[in-house]
PDB file of C-alpha atoms in Angstrom:
ATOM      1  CA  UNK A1324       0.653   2.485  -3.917  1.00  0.00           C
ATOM      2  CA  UNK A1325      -2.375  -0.086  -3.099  1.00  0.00           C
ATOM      3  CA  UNK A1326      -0.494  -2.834  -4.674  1.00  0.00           C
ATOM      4  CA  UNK A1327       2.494  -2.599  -2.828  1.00  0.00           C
ATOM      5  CA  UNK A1328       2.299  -0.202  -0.470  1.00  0.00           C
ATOM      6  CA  UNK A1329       6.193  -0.098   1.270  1.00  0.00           C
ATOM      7  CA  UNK A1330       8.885  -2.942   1.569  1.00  0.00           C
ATOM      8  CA  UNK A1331       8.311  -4.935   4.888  1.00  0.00           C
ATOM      9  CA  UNK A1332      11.670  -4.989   6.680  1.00  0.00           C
ATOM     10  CA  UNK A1333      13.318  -8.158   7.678  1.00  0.00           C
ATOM     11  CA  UNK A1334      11.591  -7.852  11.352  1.00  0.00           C
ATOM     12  CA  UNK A1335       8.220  -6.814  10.435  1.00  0.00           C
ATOM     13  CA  UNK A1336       5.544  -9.384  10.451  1.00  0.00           C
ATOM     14  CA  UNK A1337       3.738 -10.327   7.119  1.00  0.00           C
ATOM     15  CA  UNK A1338      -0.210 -10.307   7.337  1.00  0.00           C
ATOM     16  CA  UNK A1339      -1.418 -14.041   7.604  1.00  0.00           C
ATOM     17  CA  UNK A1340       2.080 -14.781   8.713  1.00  0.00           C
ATOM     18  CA  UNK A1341       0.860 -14.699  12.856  1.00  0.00           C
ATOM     19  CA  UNK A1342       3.510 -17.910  13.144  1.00  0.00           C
ATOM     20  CA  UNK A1343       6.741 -16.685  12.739  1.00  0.00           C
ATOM     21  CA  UNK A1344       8.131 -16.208  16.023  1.00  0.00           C
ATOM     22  CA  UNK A1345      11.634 -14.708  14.868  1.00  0.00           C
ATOM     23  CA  UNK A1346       9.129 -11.743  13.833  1.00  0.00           C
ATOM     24  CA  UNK A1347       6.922 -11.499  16.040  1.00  0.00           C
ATOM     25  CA  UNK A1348       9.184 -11.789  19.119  1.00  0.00           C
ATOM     26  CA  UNK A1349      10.568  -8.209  17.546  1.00  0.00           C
ATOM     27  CA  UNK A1350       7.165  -7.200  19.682  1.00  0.00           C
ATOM     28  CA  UNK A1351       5.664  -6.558  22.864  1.00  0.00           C
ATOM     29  CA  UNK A1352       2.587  -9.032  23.772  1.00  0.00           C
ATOM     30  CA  UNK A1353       0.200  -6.224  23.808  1.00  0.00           C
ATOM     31  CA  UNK A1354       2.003  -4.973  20.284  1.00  0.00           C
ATOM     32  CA  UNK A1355       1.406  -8.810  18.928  1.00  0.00           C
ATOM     33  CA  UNK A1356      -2.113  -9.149  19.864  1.00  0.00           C
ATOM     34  CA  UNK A1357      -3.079  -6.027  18.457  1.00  0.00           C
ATOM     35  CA  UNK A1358      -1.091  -7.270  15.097  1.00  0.00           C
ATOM     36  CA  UNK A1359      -2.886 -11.049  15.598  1.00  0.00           C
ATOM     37  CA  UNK A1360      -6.606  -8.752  15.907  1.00  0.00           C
ATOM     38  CA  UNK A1361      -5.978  -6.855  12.714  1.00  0.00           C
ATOM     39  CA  UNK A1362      -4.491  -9.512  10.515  1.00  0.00           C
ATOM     40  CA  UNK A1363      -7.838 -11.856  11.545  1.00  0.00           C
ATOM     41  CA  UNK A1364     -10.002  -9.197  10.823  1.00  0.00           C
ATOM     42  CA  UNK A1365      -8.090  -8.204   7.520  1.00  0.00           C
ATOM     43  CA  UNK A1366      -8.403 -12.200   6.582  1.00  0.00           C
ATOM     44  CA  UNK A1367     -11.928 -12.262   7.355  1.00  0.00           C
ATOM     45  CA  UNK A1368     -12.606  -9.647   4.998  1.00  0.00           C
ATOM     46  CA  UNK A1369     -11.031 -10.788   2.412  1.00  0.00           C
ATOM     47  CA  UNK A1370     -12.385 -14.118   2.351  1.00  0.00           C
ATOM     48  CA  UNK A1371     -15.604 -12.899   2.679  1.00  0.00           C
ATOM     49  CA  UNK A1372     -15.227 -10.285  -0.062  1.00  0.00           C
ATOM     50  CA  UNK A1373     -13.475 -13.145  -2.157  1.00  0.00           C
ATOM     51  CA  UNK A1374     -16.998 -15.397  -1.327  1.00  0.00           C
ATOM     52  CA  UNK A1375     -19.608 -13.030  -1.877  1.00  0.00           C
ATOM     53  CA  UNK A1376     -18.676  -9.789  -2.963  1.00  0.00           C
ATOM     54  CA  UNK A1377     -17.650  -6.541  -1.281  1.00  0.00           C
ATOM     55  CA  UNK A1378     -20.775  -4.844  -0.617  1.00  0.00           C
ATOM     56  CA  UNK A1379     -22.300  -7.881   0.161  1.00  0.00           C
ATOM     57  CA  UNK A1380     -20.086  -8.154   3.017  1.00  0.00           C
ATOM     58  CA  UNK A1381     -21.189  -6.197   6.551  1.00  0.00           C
ATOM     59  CA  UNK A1382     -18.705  -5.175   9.082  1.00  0.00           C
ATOM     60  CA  UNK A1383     -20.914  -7.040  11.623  1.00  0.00           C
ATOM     61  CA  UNK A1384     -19.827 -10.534   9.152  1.00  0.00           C
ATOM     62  CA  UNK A1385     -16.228  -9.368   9.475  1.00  0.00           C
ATOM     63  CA  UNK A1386     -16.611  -8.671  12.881  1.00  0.00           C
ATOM     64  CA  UNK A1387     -18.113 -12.393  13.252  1.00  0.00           C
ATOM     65  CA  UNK A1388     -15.763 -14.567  11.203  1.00  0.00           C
ATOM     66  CA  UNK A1389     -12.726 -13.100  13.122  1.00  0.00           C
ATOM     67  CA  UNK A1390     -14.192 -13.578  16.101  1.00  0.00           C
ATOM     68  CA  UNK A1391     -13.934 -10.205  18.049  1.00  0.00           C
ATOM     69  CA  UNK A1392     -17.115  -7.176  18.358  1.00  0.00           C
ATOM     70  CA  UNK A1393     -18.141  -5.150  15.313  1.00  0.00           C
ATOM     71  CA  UNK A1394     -16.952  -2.242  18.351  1.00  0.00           C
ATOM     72  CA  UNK A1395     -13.123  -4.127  17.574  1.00  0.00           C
ATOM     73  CA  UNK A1396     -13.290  -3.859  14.203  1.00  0.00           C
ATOM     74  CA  UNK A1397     -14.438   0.024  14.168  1.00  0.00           C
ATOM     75  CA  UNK A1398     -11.571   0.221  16.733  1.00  0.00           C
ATOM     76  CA  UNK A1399      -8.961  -0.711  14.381  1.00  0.00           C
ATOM     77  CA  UNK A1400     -10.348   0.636  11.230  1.00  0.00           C
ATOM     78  CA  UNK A1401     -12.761   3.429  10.982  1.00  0.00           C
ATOM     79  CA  UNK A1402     -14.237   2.197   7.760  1.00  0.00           C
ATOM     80  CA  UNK A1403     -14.555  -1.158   5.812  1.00  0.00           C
ATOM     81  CA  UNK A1404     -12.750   0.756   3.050  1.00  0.00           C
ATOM     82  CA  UNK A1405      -9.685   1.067   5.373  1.00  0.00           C
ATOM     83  CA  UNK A1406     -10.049  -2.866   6.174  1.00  0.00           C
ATOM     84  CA  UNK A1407      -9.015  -3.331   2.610  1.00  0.00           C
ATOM     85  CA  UNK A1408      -7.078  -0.901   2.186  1.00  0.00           C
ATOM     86  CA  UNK A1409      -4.564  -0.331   5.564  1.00  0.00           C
ATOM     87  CA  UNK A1410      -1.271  -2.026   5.984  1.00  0.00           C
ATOM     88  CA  UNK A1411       1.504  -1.992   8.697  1.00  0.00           C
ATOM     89  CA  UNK A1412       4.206  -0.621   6.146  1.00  0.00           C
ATOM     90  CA  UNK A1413       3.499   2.954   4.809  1.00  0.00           C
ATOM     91  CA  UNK A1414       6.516   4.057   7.375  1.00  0.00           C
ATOM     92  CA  UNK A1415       8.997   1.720   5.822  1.00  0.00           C
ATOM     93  CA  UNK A1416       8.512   3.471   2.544  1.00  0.00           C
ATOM     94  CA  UNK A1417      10.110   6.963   4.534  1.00  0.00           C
ATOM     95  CA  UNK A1418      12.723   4.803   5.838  1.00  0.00           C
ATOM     96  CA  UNK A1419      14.285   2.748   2.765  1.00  0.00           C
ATOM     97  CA  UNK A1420      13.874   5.917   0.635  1.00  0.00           C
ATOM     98  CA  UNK A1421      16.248   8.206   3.906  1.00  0.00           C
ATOM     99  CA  UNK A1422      18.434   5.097   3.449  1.00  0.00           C
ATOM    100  CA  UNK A1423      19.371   5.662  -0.280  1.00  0.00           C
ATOM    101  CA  UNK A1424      22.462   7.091  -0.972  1.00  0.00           C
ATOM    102  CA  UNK A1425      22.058  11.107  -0.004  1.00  0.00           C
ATOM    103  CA  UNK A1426      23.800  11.695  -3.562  1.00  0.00           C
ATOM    104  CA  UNK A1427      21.399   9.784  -5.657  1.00  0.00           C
ATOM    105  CA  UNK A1428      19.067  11.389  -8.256  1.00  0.00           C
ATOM    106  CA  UNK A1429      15.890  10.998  -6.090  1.00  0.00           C
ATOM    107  CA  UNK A1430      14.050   9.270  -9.167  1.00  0.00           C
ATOM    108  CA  UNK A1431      16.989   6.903  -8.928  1.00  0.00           C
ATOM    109  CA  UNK A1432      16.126   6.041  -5.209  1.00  0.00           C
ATOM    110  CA  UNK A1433      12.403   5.756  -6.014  1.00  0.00           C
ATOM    111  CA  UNK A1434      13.010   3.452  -8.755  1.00  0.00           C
ATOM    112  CA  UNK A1435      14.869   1.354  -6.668  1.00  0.00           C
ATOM    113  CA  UNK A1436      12.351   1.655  -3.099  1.00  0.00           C
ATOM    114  CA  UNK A1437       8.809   1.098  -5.609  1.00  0.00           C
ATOM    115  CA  UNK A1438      10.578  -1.676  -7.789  1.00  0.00           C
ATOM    116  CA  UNK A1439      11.575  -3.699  -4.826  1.00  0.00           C
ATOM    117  CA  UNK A1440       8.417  -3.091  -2.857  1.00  0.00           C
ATOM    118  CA  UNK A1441       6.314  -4.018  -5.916  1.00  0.00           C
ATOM    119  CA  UNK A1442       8.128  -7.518  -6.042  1.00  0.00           C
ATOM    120  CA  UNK A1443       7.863  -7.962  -2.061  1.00  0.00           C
ATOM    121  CA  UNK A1444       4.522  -7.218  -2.403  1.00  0.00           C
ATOM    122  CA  UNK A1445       3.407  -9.195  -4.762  1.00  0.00           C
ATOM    123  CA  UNK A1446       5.550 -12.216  -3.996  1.00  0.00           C
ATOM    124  CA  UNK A1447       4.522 -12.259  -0.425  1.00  0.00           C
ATOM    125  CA  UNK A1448       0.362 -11.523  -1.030  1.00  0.00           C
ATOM    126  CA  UNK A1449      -0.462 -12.045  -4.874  1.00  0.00           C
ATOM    127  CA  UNK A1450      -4.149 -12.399  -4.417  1.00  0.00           C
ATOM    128  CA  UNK A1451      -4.448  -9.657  -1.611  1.00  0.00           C
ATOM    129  CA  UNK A1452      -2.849  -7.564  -4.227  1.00  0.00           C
ATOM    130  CA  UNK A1453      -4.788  -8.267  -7.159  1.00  0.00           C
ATOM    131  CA  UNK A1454      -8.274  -7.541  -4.614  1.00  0.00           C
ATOM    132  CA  UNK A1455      -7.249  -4.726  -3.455  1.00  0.00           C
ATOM    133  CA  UNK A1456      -6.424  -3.548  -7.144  1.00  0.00           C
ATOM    134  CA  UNK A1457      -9.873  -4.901  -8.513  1.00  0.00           C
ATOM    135  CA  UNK A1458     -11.997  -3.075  -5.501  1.00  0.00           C
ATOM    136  CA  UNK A1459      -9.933   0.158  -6.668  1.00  0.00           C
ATOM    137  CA  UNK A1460     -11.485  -0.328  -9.643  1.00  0.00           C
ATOM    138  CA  UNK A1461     -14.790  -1.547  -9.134  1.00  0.00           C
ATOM    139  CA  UNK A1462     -15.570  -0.172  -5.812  1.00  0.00           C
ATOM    140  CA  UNK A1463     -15.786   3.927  -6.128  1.00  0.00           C
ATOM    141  CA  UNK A1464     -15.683   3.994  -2.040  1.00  0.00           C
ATOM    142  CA  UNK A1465     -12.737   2.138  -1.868  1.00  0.00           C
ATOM    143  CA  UNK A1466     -11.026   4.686  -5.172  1.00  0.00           C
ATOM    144  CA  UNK A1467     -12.316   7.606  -2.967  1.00  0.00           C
ATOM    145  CA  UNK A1468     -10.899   6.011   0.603  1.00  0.00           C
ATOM    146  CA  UNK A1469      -7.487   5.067  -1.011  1.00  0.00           C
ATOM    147  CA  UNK A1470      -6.795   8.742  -2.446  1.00  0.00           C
ATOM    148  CA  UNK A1471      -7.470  10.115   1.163  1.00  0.00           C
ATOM    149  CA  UNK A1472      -4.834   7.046   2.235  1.00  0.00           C
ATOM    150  CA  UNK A1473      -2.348   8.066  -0.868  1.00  0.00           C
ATOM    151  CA  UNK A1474      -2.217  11.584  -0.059  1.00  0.00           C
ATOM    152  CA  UNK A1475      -1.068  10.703   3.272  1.00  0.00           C
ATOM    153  CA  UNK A1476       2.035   9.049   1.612  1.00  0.00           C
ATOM    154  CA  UNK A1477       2.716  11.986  -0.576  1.00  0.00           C
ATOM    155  CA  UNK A1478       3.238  14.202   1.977  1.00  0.00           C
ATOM    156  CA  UNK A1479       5.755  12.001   3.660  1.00  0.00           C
ATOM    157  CA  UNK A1480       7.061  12.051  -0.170  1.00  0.00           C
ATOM    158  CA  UNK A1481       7.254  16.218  -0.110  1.00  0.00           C
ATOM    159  CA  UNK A1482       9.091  15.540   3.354  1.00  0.00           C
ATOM    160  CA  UNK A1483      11.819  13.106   1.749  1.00  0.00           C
ATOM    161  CA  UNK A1484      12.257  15.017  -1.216  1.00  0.00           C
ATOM    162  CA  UNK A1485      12.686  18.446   0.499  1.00  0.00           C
ATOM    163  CA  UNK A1486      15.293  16.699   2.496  1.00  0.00           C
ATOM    164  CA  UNK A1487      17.494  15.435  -0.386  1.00  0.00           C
ATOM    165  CA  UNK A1488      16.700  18.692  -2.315  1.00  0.00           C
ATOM    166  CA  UNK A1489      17.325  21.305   0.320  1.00  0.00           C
ATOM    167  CA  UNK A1490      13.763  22.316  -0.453  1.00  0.00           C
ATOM    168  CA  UNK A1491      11.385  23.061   1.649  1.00  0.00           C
ATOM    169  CA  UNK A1492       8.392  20.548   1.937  1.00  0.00           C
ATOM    170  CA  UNK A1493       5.683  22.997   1.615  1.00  0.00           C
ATOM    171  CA  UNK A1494       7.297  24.443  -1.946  1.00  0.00           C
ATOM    172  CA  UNK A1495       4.662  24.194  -4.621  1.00  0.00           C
ATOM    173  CA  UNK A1496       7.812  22.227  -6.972  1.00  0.00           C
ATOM    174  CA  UNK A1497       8.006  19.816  -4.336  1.00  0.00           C
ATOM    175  CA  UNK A1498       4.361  19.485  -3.729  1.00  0.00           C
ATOM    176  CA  UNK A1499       3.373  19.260  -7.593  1.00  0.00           C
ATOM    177  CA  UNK A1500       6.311  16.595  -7.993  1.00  0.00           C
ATOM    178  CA  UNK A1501       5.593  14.529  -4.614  1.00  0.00           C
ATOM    179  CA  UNK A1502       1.499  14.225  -5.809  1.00  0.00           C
ATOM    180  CA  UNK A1503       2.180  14.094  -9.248  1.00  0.00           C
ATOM    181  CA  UNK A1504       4.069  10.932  -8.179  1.00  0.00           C
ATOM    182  CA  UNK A1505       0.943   9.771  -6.298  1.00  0.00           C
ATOM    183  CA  UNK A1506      -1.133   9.908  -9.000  1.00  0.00           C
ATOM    184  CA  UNK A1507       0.596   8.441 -11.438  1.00  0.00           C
ATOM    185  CA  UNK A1508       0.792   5.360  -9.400  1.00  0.00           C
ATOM    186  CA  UNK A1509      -2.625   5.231  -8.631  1.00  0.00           C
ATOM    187  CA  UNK A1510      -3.496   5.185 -12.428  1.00  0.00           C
ATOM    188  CA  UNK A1511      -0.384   2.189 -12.701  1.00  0.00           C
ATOM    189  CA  UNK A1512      -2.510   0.085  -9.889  1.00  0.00           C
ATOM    190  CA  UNK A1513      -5.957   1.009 -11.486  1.00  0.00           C
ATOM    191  CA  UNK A1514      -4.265  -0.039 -15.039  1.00  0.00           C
ATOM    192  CA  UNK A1515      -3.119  -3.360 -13.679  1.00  0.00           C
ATOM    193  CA  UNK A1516      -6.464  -4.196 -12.487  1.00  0.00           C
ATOM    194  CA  UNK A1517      -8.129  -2.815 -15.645  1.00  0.00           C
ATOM    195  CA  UNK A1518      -6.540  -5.196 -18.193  1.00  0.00           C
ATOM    196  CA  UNK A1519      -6.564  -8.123 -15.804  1.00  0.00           C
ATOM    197  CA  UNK A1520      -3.730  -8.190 -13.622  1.00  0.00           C
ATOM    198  CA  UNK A1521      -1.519 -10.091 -16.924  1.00  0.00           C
ATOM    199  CA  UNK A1522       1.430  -7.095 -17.201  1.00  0.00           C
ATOM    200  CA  UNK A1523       3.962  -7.360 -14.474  1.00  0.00           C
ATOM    201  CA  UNK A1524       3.452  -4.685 -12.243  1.00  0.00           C
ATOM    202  CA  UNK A1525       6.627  -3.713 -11.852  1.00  0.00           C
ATOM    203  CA  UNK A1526       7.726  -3.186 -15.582  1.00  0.00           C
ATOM    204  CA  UNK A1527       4.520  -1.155 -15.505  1.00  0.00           C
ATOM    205  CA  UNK A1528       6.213   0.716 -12.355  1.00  0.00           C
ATOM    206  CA  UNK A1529       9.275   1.496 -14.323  1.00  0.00           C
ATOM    207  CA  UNK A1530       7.220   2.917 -17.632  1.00  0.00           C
ATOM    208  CA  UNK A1531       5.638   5.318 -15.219  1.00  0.00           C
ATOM    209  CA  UNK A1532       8.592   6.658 -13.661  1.00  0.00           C
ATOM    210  CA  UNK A1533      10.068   6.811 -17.032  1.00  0.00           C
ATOM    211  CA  UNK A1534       7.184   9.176 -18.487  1.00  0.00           C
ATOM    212  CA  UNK A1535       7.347  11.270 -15.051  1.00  0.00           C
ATOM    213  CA  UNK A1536      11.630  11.502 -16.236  1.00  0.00           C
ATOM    214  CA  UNK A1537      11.160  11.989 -19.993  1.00  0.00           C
ATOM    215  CA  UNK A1538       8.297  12.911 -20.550  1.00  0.00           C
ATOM    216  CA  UNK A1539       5.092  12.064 -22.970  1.00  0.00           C
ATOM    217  CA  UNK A1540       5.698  11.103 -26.646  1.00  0.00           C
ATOM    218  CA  UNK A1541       2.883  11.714 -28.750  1.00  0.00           C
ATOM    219  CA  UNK A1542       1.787   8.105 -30.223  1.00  0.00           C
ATOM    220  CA  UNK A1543       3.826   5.868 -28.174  1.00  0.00           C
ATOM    221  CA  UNK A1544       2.702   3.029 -25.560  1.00  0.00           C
TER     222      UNK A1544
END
C-alpha cells in the first residue's frame, strides 16, 4: 500500500533518519552508504516536488540537490516514478504477516500487519505519505508505476496465503483473493488523497477489509 507500505522493524533505518547509530550499526559500511545515497536522493525529490511540482522536477535536479550523478540516481531507481514510490520495507510485510499466529483467520493477521503499518507509517513520515498519496492521484505515471510496484506485493501475498491455507500460490482462489486485496487498497490510498487526506487512514483500512469479509450492502457508506 503507497501509504504505508510494511512495518519497519525495530533495526531497520527510517528514511531521513541517517543519525541513528543503534540502526544503522545493524549494517555493513557499504550497506549504510548505499542506504545514506538513496534516502538523499529520496529527500531531494521530495523537496523539490514539494517546491515546484512533480513534473517540473528533472532527475538531473534530483541528481544535483543530493549531490551524486544523474548515472547514481538511475542506478538506484530506474525511474523518477520509483524515486517516489520505493521503500526499504516491502519484505517486512512477508515477515510480520509468517509471524502471526499459524491458526489465525488470515484476514485476522492482515488486519492486524496493515493496521499497525498504517500507524507506523504515518506517524513516522506524515507528509511523505500524504505526497506520495496526492502524486497517486494526480500523477497517472506514478498510478501506472505503483500498480506494477503493488502487484509485486500481491504475489508475495498469494505466497503467504497459500502457506497458511495449504493452497497452492498459483490457485486462481488464492490469486483472485491476494489481488483483490491489492486493489482494494490502492482505491483506500487513492480515496485518502481524494477527499484531502482528513479520514484516518487506518479506520479507512479497517472499512475495506470489512467489505472484502462481509461483503457490499447496497446503500451503505
Amino acid at each position: 500500500m503507497t501509504a504505508a507500505r510494511t512495518t519497519p522493524s525495530a533495526h531497520t533505518p527510517q528514511p531521513g533518519q541517517t543519525g541513528q547509530p543503534g540502526h544503522m550499526a545493524e549494517l555493513g559500511l557499504r550497506e549504510r552508504k548505499k542506504l545514506k545515497t538513496r534516502i538523499a536522493i529520496r529527500e531531494a525529490t521530495y523537496r523539490l516536488i514539494e517546491e515546484q511540482g512533480y513534473d517540473a522536477t528533472t532527475v538531473e535536479q534530483i541528481a544535483e540537490a543530493a549531490e551524486v550523478s544523474a548515472s547514481t540516481v538511475f542506478r538506484y531507481f530506474p525511474t523518477k516514478e520509483d524515486i517516489v514510490l520505493t521503500d526499504e520495507y516491502d519484505p517486512l510485510l512477508e515477515d510480520e504477516l509468517r509471524a502471526r499466529p499459524a491458526d489465525e483467520p488470515i484476514m485476522e493477521s492482515l488486519r492486524h500487519v496493515l493496521r499497525r503499518a498504517v500507524v507506523v507509517g504515518f506517524t513516522e513520515e506524515p507528509e511523505v505519505s500524504r505526497l506520495r498519496t496526492r502524486l497517486m492521484v494526480e500523477v497517472p505515471a506514478v498510478r501506472s508505476r505503483m500498480m506494477e510496484s503493488m502487484s509485486v506485493t500481491g504475489r508475495m501475498l498469494c505466497r503467504v496465503i497459500a502457506e497458511r491455507t495449504g493452497r497452492d500460490a498459483a490457485d486462481l482462489e488464492v490469486r483472485v483473493f491476494s489481488m483483490g486485496l491489492i486493489g482494494a487498497l490502492t482505491e483506500t490510498s487513492a480515496y485518502w488523497a481524494e477527499h484531502g487526506h482528513k479520514d484516518d487512514l487506518g479506520d479507512l483500512v479497517d472499512r475495506t477489509l470489512t467489505t472484502l469479509t462481509t461483503g457490499f450492502a447496497s446503500g451503505q457508506g
